[in-house]
Amino acid sequence: MTEPFVNTSPRTWDEVKTTTCYMCACRCGIRVHLKDGRVTYIDGNPAHPVNKGVICGKGAAGIMQHYSPARLSKPLLRVGERGSGDFREIEWEEALGLATQWLSEVRAKDPRKLAFFTGRDQSQGLTGWWATQFGTPNYAAHGGFCSVNMAAAGLYTFGGSFWEFGEPDWKHTRYFMLFGVAEDHASNPIKKALGQLKERGAKIVSINPIRTGYSAIADEWIGIRPGTDGLFVGALIHEIVSAQRIDGDYLLRYTNSPWLIIENPGGEDDGLFARNAQGSALIWDGHSSSPMPALSPDAAPKLMGRYKLPDGRRAVTAFTLIAERFLDPEWAPENIAARCGVPAETIRRIAAELARTAFEEEIALDVPWTDHLGRYHEKMIGRPVSMHAMRGISAHSNGFQTCRTIHLLQILLGTIDVPGGFRYKPPFPKPAPPGVKPAGKPGQVKPNTPLPGPPLGFVAAPADLLVDAEGRPQRIDKAYSWDAPLAAHGLMHMVITNAAKKDPYGIDVLFMYMANMSWNSAMNVPDTIGYLTQKEPDGSYTIPKIIYSDAYASEMVHYADLILPDTTYLERWDCVSLLDRPISEADGPADSIRQPVTEPDRDVRPFQTVLLDIGARLGLPGMTRNDGSPRYPGGYPDYIVNHERAPGIGPLAGFRGANGRAQGRGAPNPDQLQAYIANGCHWFHELPDHMKYYRHVNWAYLDWATFFGFIARPDPVIHQLYCEPLQKFRLAARGHGSIVPPAGHRQRIADHFDPIPFWYAPFEGELVAAEQYPLHAVTQRPMAMYHSWGSQNAWLRQILGRNWLYMARELAARHGIADDDWVTVTSHHGRIKAQARLMDGVNPETVWTWNAIGKRSGAWNLAPGADESKQGFLLNHLISELLPEREGGYRYSNSDPVTGQAAWYDLRVRIEKAADQQPASEPQFAALKTLAGAS
Ligand code: SF4
């Protein structure tokens, strides 16, 4: 008898198209399988440089994102009160006409009155340029509440950073330290790489209060107390400097360690670099016993010492100050251990392991190269220690200085862009800090006029701030003011609060894109909803008009007036651009596109095309021709191909020029998108071996990067261990210079703008009574959900449809709490009720949960009793966006004082077993009406 044939792998497609995943920010290449035009299956693209065929659960579940029942299907105009869910479906022409009318009124009166903020959108090259053309400085994306501490710390120190700016040398590293990373930032690339490290026997050390995800597979887990990583790293520095286990050659050649700092206490030049008449920083030359320019090829710079300059002033090398700080006994492991919860012997052992790996397992690649001073090197010397950090460092009010401390450790070991160390991803390195300044000073914002530069940039001195003569902020989020001088990504978490309080001023239109600001992207959800619905005495809303674009019926949709429904990521063109947040590899630049693999079956339009359309209707100069017609009538794909940011440089670097063979710089190529599709929707240019390391000082690379438009000039990027821009702010706080902080800000600037990394306690812990709120509370993201945009997915919610409050068994026992008990969690700001789960592998003073799992009843087209809303919860309700009042009544935002990064993880709480054990989380908000537009 023959066995019946069962086809266990039926072919479910008749067509396969490549594109780029949007289920998280890693942007892997994917292959979308279609049958009769419907998506049936998604897998990884083996030829793609980011993931090389790997697909994760989120990426494969993109199919359910595409067919989500929460998709919006038609433009909507609010007809009831905000929050009521009463909308009227309208046609696109009416929607675009209304948006244009509202925005043109603002632009003609005062462009600042438009606040344009986007969430995790991946088209910031376009959205930032649009804001510039509109003329508003009030623009940013979500970086200010995600990772600007990390980005700014790296960019101001060595012209690169973790995450999209660089990565460990996975092939050669032998000791990998991971700070504050759960299972995100990055996802597939890190998973793949951790597998490689395991295969090679490299050691992985994870520093994280919680042992999940990557920490669970680490060789060593250090369950640190939240917010104290800077103490731990400072103690490691103490150990390696004490033992003189540092890379002196690297420090002398490629960092500002030997640069001379003026010592003139009380003087206006105190703490600034000693410079010659041409402005070059000076070092002390051991041959001539005199100062010489820092970049003199023949000099023999001294690393340590104090010297008298020819003009009589005293100067000290930067490294001397660094060594003096970290050799102080206060940094000794014994004095750090109790505060960070890591035994002194562990700190000492890790420091010894780092030094041993860096110096006794040195790598020497037989690759000759020439440095910035023309010095020929026969080999590329590597130190196989690498590090990566993300939100566990970034989301604290001390995150900028903590991340600078990590970079200091990396650089003392000589591990930046060397074999085995941390590697830049082009277009990085950039100058430290990058030269672009934010626009929006008084006088730069004019009716019907573009800004003279981009709204986001890098301030290097008080003169770059966006403040008026009295020191008042010019931006609605107070970025680049004395509240947050180095706010390179803005402060999105403050926009709604500040607009409602009219502090520093009110706005007329709030325009947002895929930012769930009435729910999981807001600190203090109840008050934020209050601000969105707050009215003036005449009955009008305090924030008069809210335009919102999203593909899904998220909680934010209910609080907007005009909804512009977006497509899913499988229905539109997109570009992942080197002008924006690229997908480059360390071995070379890369970019990619998304192509529409299927047509929308709803009346929706891609946001980027809509934005260009509105821009043309408004007559924005970059989006219209001289005759007033649209410059990009073909929408976003037209822009991607034909827009030039500088001559020959556009959103995509590949397949440029008339024949499609130019790379980086070349005329627009009308067939460029087809060339990308033919190449699997990506482009990658592998650098020759002699340009793959030491790129901050690699002559050939710097020349090439200048041609590609990555940097303006082929100047070396000398690592700024001593950060002079910070000292300029500190001098201003001491009253020096023409631009000084108002009296109330001075102490805060003086305290936190230290040019040498240091540690201070996270603010919330200092402001509340420790005995009342003894515990830390943080969130993480699970494997199945990276950013909240992917959290509502029919497949993934089966893995994690609700969340619990996790805590250590001994902590629970102290409070009489058992597994699955309902508990109250109280902060100085609010109280929630959640269900407890006990676990091993968590810092005993920390409770935590998965982020953004909790949903508001009725949102996302979920059933009213869905687990997400009835049992799921957010910690957001416990977090205030404002710190308590200071003398004079002023309330700073709950942010890092240097960059304005939202301090989500500073939260302090207490827990108790709930009196009410009813199985429901609290607070419960009134159910939102299911939107008529949700398909
Ligand atoms: S890691 Fe992110 S981008 Fe890559 S497949 Fe998974 S969800 Fe998509």
Short mmCIF file of C-alpha atoms and ligand atoms in Angstrom, two decimals, residues 21 23-24 26-28 55-56 58-59 187-188, ligand 1:
data_model
loop_
_atom_site.label_atom_id
_atom_site.label_comp_id
_atom_site.label_asym_id
_atom_site.label_seq_id
_atom_site.Cartn_x
_atom_site.Cartn_y
_atom_site.Cartn_z
CA CYS A 21 11.81 45.40 6.88
CA MET A 23 9.25 45.90 12.02
CA CYS A 24 12.15 47.42 13.91
CA CYS A 26 17.52 47.33 12.16
CA ARG A 27 16.14 47.52 8.62
CA CYS A 28 17.02 44.02 7.43
CA ILE A 55 14.82 36.91 9.83
CA CYS A 56 13.48 37.35 13.34
CA LYS A 58 9.04 40.31 14.35
CA GLY A 59 10.18 40.47 10.76
CA SER A 187 18.18 42.99 16.98
CA ASN A 188 19.20 40.62 14.18
S1 SF4 B 1 15.62 42.49 13.25
FE1 SF4 B 1 14.13 44.11 12.85
S2 SF4 B 1 14.45 44.73 10.73
FE2 SF4 B 1 15.43 42.71 11.04
S3 SF4 B 1 13.87 41.19 10.45
FE3 SF4 B 1 13.68 41.50 12.64
S4 SF4 B 1 12.13 43.13 12.83
FE4 SF4 B 1 12.85 43.17 10.73
#
